[in-house]
């Protein structure tokens, strides 16, 4: 038997678990035929990759994208839209910018939020939203074209109209978009960017008192900009060619993580979206007209009953008792879904549809309130495979834990061959701590692939490790499936201070950490 190094031992563990899943027994010392080799967990401040993969930084925080604008902070969702499907190596890359670390971005370092200046708030506002970047492949490598006339930023200051028949809190548009976490693509090539933890910026209105209630972690933007909380928490559509944006009220308001669109044969749309907070719900919108994101019905999932519950004011007496009208129901979607009996979930994050069998996969990150620290991926099978069905069955697709070698699944993407790639999002303050045994074995956050076929079929294989305190977010594939675009978000987030940085990624030395988007090459070769 060859010497069992730590790495080969971990590979062996992965293979053992894979064989347990696929029902095959692989004896110790078996050497895998596949090129795919798991890497062990890492606690180093490095972006590590499995053999056969390599990466380059495409763009990082503060890089100029035009003469006036810079790439924002904490990049998340990515999506590449080619100009022409027949020339898939040239187009626009959309990137979400979710939130800021004030220490790095506005240099606000004070426990008293009232001391944050308007200028500091504006600096933070400039660093969230999204970026549109002309991106093309030349000589096999992807490059962002700086100063391309199509490059632009959407920020927390961009005026964005509501797509709805009546004003929201008296206004027809919102000041900007923020908390842009994951997203989706429409069949007509626009981007859906989801406003997740909006309450950090403008708080949330207390239903009983009508007063603004700041979040526990509070950016205090309302101190200088009196924008209503109800203007945030929506799914926002952006046309990458023009930058034109709109907030889709019909999809409801919550901490939207993602918006995954399925077009039905008759052109109507189904949009799945999760509310990423503990014990919140999964939703789907079914349009009543082809291509509409404003006309249709929104449903919340009861996984207990296997039913989609309509959030329809006109048809639900319980909603008529508690809400003013349909707009009120949509603004308070969480409460409405709760009153209808939707099933609380363990933080529904990204959603992807399995191209092989049509199942809807929902990453459930974790829920410490019910003792679920490591999360799982939920599988929803719509009745008769119809996405507009109102009944479904559900089951666990993959459970986190030491047997599967991962914890806290978050963002997912299928490659063109049907392999599932997903990232982990363990709580940064709990990683690499012996007193947090749920997370300790997994070390830094990672990227996994679940092969569709072959000896590792169905089993997560760790193929990348993130730098210290970072999370991989926003995985998406280039049209040819050869490149994975991946965000590296919040490296060094738990640095003790600006003088005691926990990460210097990606520039190294004593440099400040910078969130960045990387292009990972070789993904089509290894699996
Ligand atoms: Fe922004 Fe739920 O991750
Ligand atoms: Ca996420
Ligand atoms: Ca995804
Ligand atoms: Ca997350």
mmCIF file of N, CA and C in Angstrom, residues 171-263:
data_model
loop_
_atom_site.group_PDB
_atom_site.id
_atom_site.type_symbol
_atom_site.label_atom_id
_atom_site.label_comp_id
_atom_site.label_asym_id
_atom_site.label_seq_id
_atom_site.Cartn_x
_atom_site.Cartn_y
_atom_site.Cartn_z
ATOM 1 N N UNK A 171 -43.988 56.714 -4.198
ATOM 2 C CA UNK A 171 -42.982 57.001 -5.245
ATOM 3 C C UNK A 171 -43.050 55.980 -6.381
ATOM 4 N N UNK A 172 -42.726 56.441 -7.566
ATOM 5 C CA UNK A 172 -42.728 55.541 -8.731
ATOM 6 C C UNK A 172 -41.364 54.913 -8.981
ATOM 7 N N UNK A 173 -40.361 55.380 -8.255
ATOM 8 C CA UNK A 173 -39.020 54.809 -8.428
ATOM 9 C C UNK A 173 -38.283 54.813 -7.090
ATOM 10 N N UNK A 174 -37.236 54.016 -7.048
ATOM 11 C CA UNK A 174 -36.422 53.919 -5.830
ATOM 12 C C UNK A 174 -35.070 54.552 -6.081
ATOM 13 N N UNK A 175 -34.440 55.023 -5.004
ATOM 14 C CA UNK A 175 -33.059 55.461 -5.118
ATOM 15 C C UNK A 175 -32.171 54.216 -5.018
ATOM 16 N N UNK A 176 -31.770 53.727 -6.170
ATOM 17 C CA UNK A 176 -30.739 52.703 -6.224
ATOM 18 C C UNK A 176 -31.156 51.288 -5.878
ATOM 19 N N UNK A 177 -30.160 50.413 -5.976
ATOM 20 C CA UNK A 177 -30.317 49.016 -5.592
ATOM 21 C C UNK A 177 -29.145 48.659 -4.686
ATOM 22 N N UNK A 178 -29.348 47.682 -3.801
ATOM 23 C CA UNK A 178 -28.328 47.351 -2.800
ATOM 24 C C UNK A 178 -28.515 45.908 -2.358
ATOM 25 N N UNK A 179 -27.535 45.410 -1.619
ATOM 26 C CA UNK A 179 -27.601 44.040 -1.078
ATOM 27 C C UNK A 179 -27.724 43.007 -2.198
ATOM 28 N N UNK A 180 -27.125 43.310 -3.363
ATOM 29 C CA UNK A 180 -27.308 42.483 -4.568
ATOM 30 C C UNK A 180 -26.522 41.196 -4.436
ATOM 31 N N UNK A 181 -27.246 40.138 -4.157
ATOM 32 C CA UNK A 181 -26.596 38.879 -3.775
ATOM 33 C C UNK A 181 -26.479 37.948 -4.983
ATOM 34 N N UNK A 182 -27.422 37.015 -5.135
ATOM 35 C CA UNK A 182 -27.392 36.168 -6.329
ATOM 36 C C UNK A 182 -28.391 36.733 -7.345
ATOM 37 N N UNK A 183 -28.723 35.946 -8.366
ATOM 38 C CA UNK A 183 -29.599 36.490 -9.398
ATOM 39 C C UNK A 183 -30.039 35.446 -10.382
ATOM 40 N N UNK A 184 -30.314 35.895 -11.594
ATOM 41 C CA UNK A 184 -30.757 34.990 -12.652
ATOM 42 C C UNK A 184 -30.706 35.701 -13.991
ATOM 43 N N UNK A 185 -31.014 34.955 -15.037
ATOM 44 C CA UNK A 185 -31.030 35.509 -16.398
ATOM 45 C C UNK A 185 -32.419 35.272 -16.973
ATOM 46 N N UNK A 186 -32.937 36.263 -17.693
ATOM 47 C CA UNK A 186 -34.237 36.082 -18.354
ATOM 48 C C UNK A 186 -34.014 35.450 -19.729
ATOM 49 N N UNK A 187 -35.089 34.883 -20.325
ATOM 50 C CA UNK A 187 -34.926 34.293 -21.662
ATOM 51 C C UNK A 187 -34.534 35.331 -22.712
ATOM 52 N N UNK A 188 -34.757 36.620 -22.417
ATOM 53 C CA UNK A 188 -34.413 37.658 -23.403
ATOM 54 C C UNK A 188 -33.070 38.322 -23.077
ATOM 55 N N UNK A 189 -32.279 37.696 -22.198
ATOM 56 C CA UNK A 189 -30.894 38.125 -22.006
ATOM 57 C C UNK A 189 -30.688 39.329 -21.115
ATOM 58 N N UNK A 190 -31.666 39.593 -20.229
ATOM 59 C CA UNK A 190 -31.431 40.612 -19.205
ATOM 60 C C UNK A 190 -31.098 39.893 -17.892
ATOM 61 N N UNK A 191 -30.638 40.701 -16.928
ATOM 62 C CA UNK A 191 -30.177 40.153 -15.654
ATOM 63 C C UNK A 191 -31.227 40.393 -14.584
ATOM 64 N N UNK A 192 -31.422 39.406 -13.730
ATOM 65 C CA UNK A 192 -32.204 39.630 -12.509
ATOM 66 C C UNK A 192 -31.214 39.665 -11.348
ATOM 67 N N UNK A 193 -31.160 40.792 -10.648
ATOM 68 C CA UNK A 193 -30.252 40.930 -9.512
ATOM 69 C C UNK A 193 -31.111 41.075 -8.258
ATOM 70 N N UNK A 194 -30.788 40.293 -7.233
ATOM 71 C CA UNK A 194 -31.689 40.159 -6.083
ATOM 72 C C UNK A 194 -31.193 40.956 -4.876
ATOM 73 N N UNK A 195 -32.106 41.747 -4.319
ATOM 74 C CA UNK A 195 -31.775 42.559 -3.137
ATOM 75 C C UNK A 195 -32.002 41.709 -1.894
ATOM 76 N N UNK A 196 -30.901 41.280 -1.264
ATOM 77 C CA UNK A 196 -31.022 40.325 -0.156
ATOM 78 C C UNK A 196 -31.165 41.055 1.198
ATOM 79 N N UNK A 197 -30.079 41.306 1.885
ATOM 80 C CA UNK A 197 -30.193 41.845 3.260
ATOM 81 C C UNK A 197 -30.331 43.370 3.247
ATOM 82 N N UNK A 198 -31.453 43.817 2.678
ATOM 83 C CA UNK A 198 -31.692 45.258 2.502
ATOM 84 C C UNK A 198 -31.794 45.995 3.830
ATOM 85 N N UNK A 199 -32.195 45.280 4.880
ATOM 86 C CA UNK A 199 -32.414 45.962 6.164
ATOM 87 C C UNK A 199 -31.126 46.509 6.781
ATOM 88 N N UNK A 200 -29.964 46.025 6.313
ATOM 89 C CA UNK A 200 -28.697 46.561 6.837
ATOM 90 C C UNK A 200 -28.534 48.035 6.501
ATOM 91 N N UNK A 201 -29.161 48.470 5.410
ATOM 92 C CA UNK A 201 -28.896 49.804 4.868
ATOM 93 C C UNK A 201 -29.937 50.836 5.314
ATOM 94 N N UNK A 202 -31.217 50.464 5.154
ATOM 95 C CA UNK A 202 -32.298 51.402 5.518
ATOM 96 C C UNK A 202 -33.207 50.844 6.605
ATOM 97 N N UNK A 203 -32.821 49.745 7.246
ATOM 98 C CA UNK A 203 -33.644 49.157 8.301
ATOM 99 C C UNK A 203 -34.901 48.513 7.740
ATOM 100 N N UNK A 204 -35.828 48.186 8.622
ATOM 101 C CA UNK A 204 -37.123 47.631 8.221
ATOM 102 C C UNK A 204 -38.194 48.347 9.040
ATOM 103 N N UNK A 205 -39.359 48.514 8.436
ATOM 104 C CA UNK A 205 -40.415 49.218 9.166
ATOM 105 C C UNK A 205 -41.139 48.235 10.088
ATOM 106 N N UNK A 206 -41.296 48.653 11.331
ATOM 107 C CA UNK A 206 -42.059 47.851 12.278
ATOM 108 C C UNK A 206 -43.542 47.977 11.909
ATOM 109 N N UNK A 207 -44.164 46.820 11.679
ATOM 110 C CA UNK A 207 -45.560 46.815 11.204
ATOM 111 C C UNK A 207 -46.515 47.456 12.201
ATOM 112 N N UNK A 208 -46.236 47.273 13.475
ATOM 113 C CA UNK A 208 -47.153 47.805 14.502
ATOM 114 C C UNK A 208 -46.981 49.306 14.698
ATOM 115 N N UNK A 209 -45.731 49.749 14.822
ATOM 116 C CA UNK A 209 -45.497 51.161 15.150
ATOM 117 C C UNK A 209 -45.336 52.028 13.904
ATOM 118 N N UNK A 210 -45.028 51.408 12.785
ATOM 119 C CA UNK A 210 -44.781 52.185 11.567
ATOM 120 C C UNK A 210 -43.408 52.851 11.561
ATOM 121 N N UNK A 211 -42.620 52.610 12.613
ATOM 122 C CA UNK A 211 -41.298 53.238 12.719
ATOM 123 C C UNK A 211 -40.231 52.379 12.048
ATOM 124 N N UNK A 212 -39.165 53.060 11.600
ATOM 125 C CA UNK A 212 -38.026 52.352 11.033
ATOM 126 C C UNK A 212 -37.245 51.663 12.148
ATOM 127 N N UNK A 213 -36.931 50.397 11.932
ATOM 128 C CA UNK A 213 -36.153 49.653 12.924
ATOM 129 C C UNK A 213 -34.829 49.267 12.283
ATOM 130 N N UNK A 214 -33.708 49.798 12.743
ATOM 131 C CA UNK A 214 -32.423 49.427 12.128
ATOM 132 C C UNK A 214 -32.100 47.958 12.374
ATOM 133 N N UNK A 215 -31.319 47.379 11.462
ATOM 134 C CA UNK A 215 -30.862 45.995 11.643
ATOM 135 C C UNK A 215 -29.815 45.958 12.754
ATOM 136 N N UNK A 216 -29.524 44.764 13.265
ATOM 137 C CA UNK A 216 -28.507 44.648 14.329
ATOM 138 C C UNK A 216 -27.168 45.177 13.829
ATOM 139 N N UNK A 217 -26.792 44.746 12.611
ATOM 140 C CA UNK A 217 -25.612 45.349 11.985
ATOM 141 C C UNK A 217 -26.148 46.418 11.052
ATOM 142 N N UNK A 218 -25.815 47.674 11.327
ATOM 143 C CA UNK A 218 -26.538 48.791 10.720
ATOM 144 C C UNK A 218 -25.571 49.721 9.989
ATOM 145 N N UNK A 219 -25.805 49.920 8.691
ATOM 146 C CA UNK A 219 -24.979 50.875 7.940
ATOM 147 C C UNK A 219 -25.438 52.325 8.136
ATOM 148 N N UNK A 220 -26.671 52.503 8.622
ATOM 149 C CA UNK A 220 -27.151 53.845 8.970
ATOM 150 C C UNK A 220 -27.305 54.800 7.802
ATOM 151 N N UNK A 221 -27.572 54.295 6.608
ATOM 152 C CA UNK A 221 -27.714 55.192 5.452
ATOM 153 C C UNK A 221 -28.899 56.138 5.618
ATOM 154 N N UNK A 222 -29.925 55.684 6.371
ATOM 155 C CA UNK A 222 -31.138 56.498 6.586
ATOM 156 C C UNK A 222 -30.819 57.790 7.347
ATOM 157 N N UNK A 223 -29.658 57.846 7.985
ATOM 158 C CA UNK A 223 -29.281 59.072 8.703
ATOM 159 C C UNK A 223 -29.075 60.232 7.736
ATOM 160 N N UNK A 224 -28.710 59.922 6.491
ATOM 161 C CA UNK A 224 -28.459 60.972 5.491
ATOM 162 C C UNK A 224 -29.392 60.900 4.291
ATOM 163 N N UNK A 225 -30.029 59.738 4.085
ATOM 164 C CA UNK A 225 -30.963 59.577 2.952
ATOM 165 C C UNK A 225 -32.225 58.912 3.485
ATOM 166 N N UNK A 226 -33.314 59.654 3.497
ATOM 167 C CA UNK A 226 -34.536 59.172 4.141
ATOM 168 C C UNK A 226 -35.360 58.303 3.190
ATOM 169 N N UNK A 227 -34.753 57.232 2.692
ATOM 170 C CA UNK A 227 -35.464 56.354 1.764
ATOM 171 C C UNK A 227 -36.235 55.285 2.528
ATOM 172 N N UNK A 228 -37.473 54.985 2.103
ATOM 173 C CA UNK A 228 -38.263 53.986 2.835
ATOM 174 C C UNK A 228 -37.694 52.574 2.662
ATOM 175 N N UNK A 229 -37.671 51.761 3.726
ATOM 176 C CA UNK A 229 -37.206 50.378 3.603
ATOM 177 C C UNK A 229 -37.968 49.620 2.530
ATOM 178 N N UNK A 230 -39.224 49.994 2.301
ATOM 179 C CA UNK A 230 -40.072 49.272 1.336
ATOM 180 C C UNK A 230 -39.588 49.426 -0.102
ATOM 181 N N UNK A 231 -38.627 50.300 -0.342
ATOM 182 C CA UNK A 231 -38.098 50.447 -1.703
ATOM 183 C C UNK A 231 -37.025 49.408 -2.027
ATOM 184 N N UNK A 232 -36.732 48.540 -1.053
ATOM 185 C CA UNK A 232 -35.654 47.555 -1.211
ATOM 186 C C UNK A 232 -36.142 46.174 -0.783
ATOM 187 N N UNK A 233 -35.485 45.153 -1.319
ATOM 188 C CA UNK A 233 -35.899 43.764 -1.049
ATOM 189 C C UNK A 233 -36.638 43.192 -2.255
ATOM 190 N N UNK A 234 -36.364 43.752 -3.433
ATOM 191 C CA UNK A 234 -37.054 43.340 -4.659
ATOM 192 C C UNK A 234 -36.099 42.612 -5.599
ATOM 193 N N UNK A 235 -36.688 42.004 -6.621
ATOM 194 C CA UNK A 235 -35.896 41.461 -7.720
ATOM 195 C C UNK A 235 -35.817 42.562 -8.776
ATOM 196 N N UNK A 236 -34.597 42.899 -9.171
ATOM 197 C CA UNK A 236 -34.365 44.031 -10.071
ATOM 198 C C UNK A 236 -33.870 43.498 -11.411
ATOM 199 N N UNK A 237 -34.513 43.939 -12.477
ATOM 200 C CA UNK A 237 -34.081 43.515 -13.819
ATOM 201 C C UNK A 237 -33.205 44.610 -14.429
ATOM 202 N N UNK A 238 -32.087 44.205 -14.998
ATOM 203 C CA UNK A 238 -31.180 45.166 -15.635
ATOM 204 C C UNK A 238 -30.890 44.703 -17.056
ATOM 205 N N UNK A 239 -31.030 45.616 -18.001
ATOM 206 C CA UNK A 239 -30.634 45.337 -19.379
ATOM 207 C C UNK A 239 -29.153 45.684 -19.498
ATOM 208 N N UNK A 240 -28.291 44.674 -19.678
ATOM 209 C CA UNK A 240 -26.857 44.985 -19.667
ATOM 210 C C UNK A 240 -26.414 45.870 -20.832
ATOM 211 N N UNK A 241 -27.167 45.881 -21.914
ATOM 212 C CA UNK A 241 -26.780 46.707 -23.066
ATOM 213 C C UNK A 241 -26.991 48.194 -22.786
ATOM 214 N N UNK A 242 -28.075 48.511 -22.061
ATOM 215 C CA UNK A 242 -28.425 49.925 -21.856
ATOM 216 C C UNK A 242 -28.272 50.385 -20.406
ATOM 217 N N UNK A 243 -28.235 49.422 -19.483
ATOM 218 C CA UNK A 243 -28.220 49.777 -18.056
ATOM 219 C C UNK A 243 -29.608 50.078 -17.511
ATOM 220 N N UNK A 244 -30.642 50.044 -18.367
ATOM 221 C CA UNK A 244 -32.001 50.326 -17.896
ATOM 222 C C UNK A 244 -32.407 49.275 -16.866
ATOM 223 N N UNK A 245 -32.974 49.739 -15.751
ATOM 224 C CA UNK A 245 -33.318 48.818 -14.656
ATOM 225 C C UNK A 245 -34.751 49.037 -14.206
ATOM 226 N N UNK A 246 -35.361 48.019 -13.620
ATOM 227 C CA UNK A 246 -36.694 48.129 -13.032
ATOM 228 C C UNK A 246 -36.829 47.130 -11.892
ATOM 229 N N UNK A 247 -37.619 47.520 -10.882
ATOM 230 C CA UNK A 247 -37.848 46.623 -9.733
ATOM 231 C C UNK A 247 -39.193 45.943 -9.929
ATOM 232 N N UNK A 248 -39.189 44.600 -9.902
ATOM 233 C CA UNK A 248 -40.398 43.833 -10.192
ATOM 234 C C UNK A 248 -41.177 43.525 -8.915
ATOM 235 N N UNK A 249 -42.215 44.306 -8.691
ATOM 236 C CA UNK A 249 -43.005 44.191 -7.455
ATOM 237 C C UNK A 249 -43.758 42.854 -7.401
ATOM 238 N N UNK A 250 -44.165 42.331 -8.573
ATOM 239 C CA UNK A 250 -44.976 41.104 -8.604
ATOM 240 C C UNK A 250 -44.224 39.899 -8.049
ATOM 241 N N UNK A 251 -42.887 39.991 -7.978
ATOM 242 C CA UNK A 251 -42.101 38.873 -7.441
ATOM 243 C C UNK A 251 -41.963 38.950 -5.924
ATOM 244 N N UNK A 252 -42.563 39.979 -5.329
ATOM 245 C CA UNK A 252 -42.614 40.085 -3.876
ATOM 246 C C UNK A 252 -41.330 40.630 -3.273
ATOM 247 N N UNK A 253 -41.446 40.961 -1.975
ATOM 248 C CA UNK A 253 -40.332 41.593 -1.273
ATOM 249 C C UNK A 253 -39.910 40.745 -0.073
ATOM 250 N N UNK A 254 -38.614 40.429 -0.052
ATOM 251 C CA UNK A 254 -38.024 39.668 1.060
ATOM 252 C C UNK A 254 -36.512 39.775 0.899
ATOM 253 N N UNK A 255 -35.758 38.995 1.663
ATOM 254 C CA UNK A 255 -34.299 38.955 1.459
ATOM 255 C C UNK A 255 -34.041 37.985 0.306
ATOM 256 N N UNK A 256 -34.373 38.447 -0.918
ATOM 257 C CA UNK A 256 -34.243 37.594 -2.098
ATOM 258 C C UNK A 256 -32.788 37.214 -2.307
ATOM 259 N N UNK A 257 -32.551 35.920 -2.367
ATOM 260 C CA UNK A 257 -31.192 35.470 -2.669
ATOM 261 C C UNK A 257 -30.991 35.388 -4.180
ATOM 262 N N UNK A 258 -31.901 34.662 -4.831
ATOM 263 C CA UNK A 258 -31.715 34.403 -6.255
ATOM 264 C C UNK A 258 -33.067 34.435 -6.954
ATOM 265 N N UNK A 259 -33.034 34.437 -8.283
ATOM 266 C CA UNK A 259 -34.259 34.388 -9.076
ATOM 267 C C UNK A 259 -33.948 33.528 -10.291
ATOM 268 N N UNK A 260 -34.519 32.337 -10.310
ATOM 269 C CA UNK A 260 -34.199 31.366 -11.352
ATOM 270 C C UNK A 260 -35.406 31.213 -12.262
ATOM 271 N N UNK A 261 -35.205 31.516 -13.552
ATOM 272 C CA UNK A 261 -36.322 31.619 -14.486
ATOM 273 C C UNK A 261 -36.413 30.370 -15.351
ATOM 274 N N UNK A 262 -37.616 29.853 -15.488
ATOM 275 C CA UNK A 262 -37.894 28.771 -16.437
ATOM 276 C C UNK A 262 -38.987 29.273 -17.374
ATOM 277 N N UNK A 263 -38.733 29.186 -18.678
ATOM 278 C CA UNK A 263 -39.747 29.606 -19.647
ATOM 279 C C UNK A 263 -40.574 28.379 -20.032
#
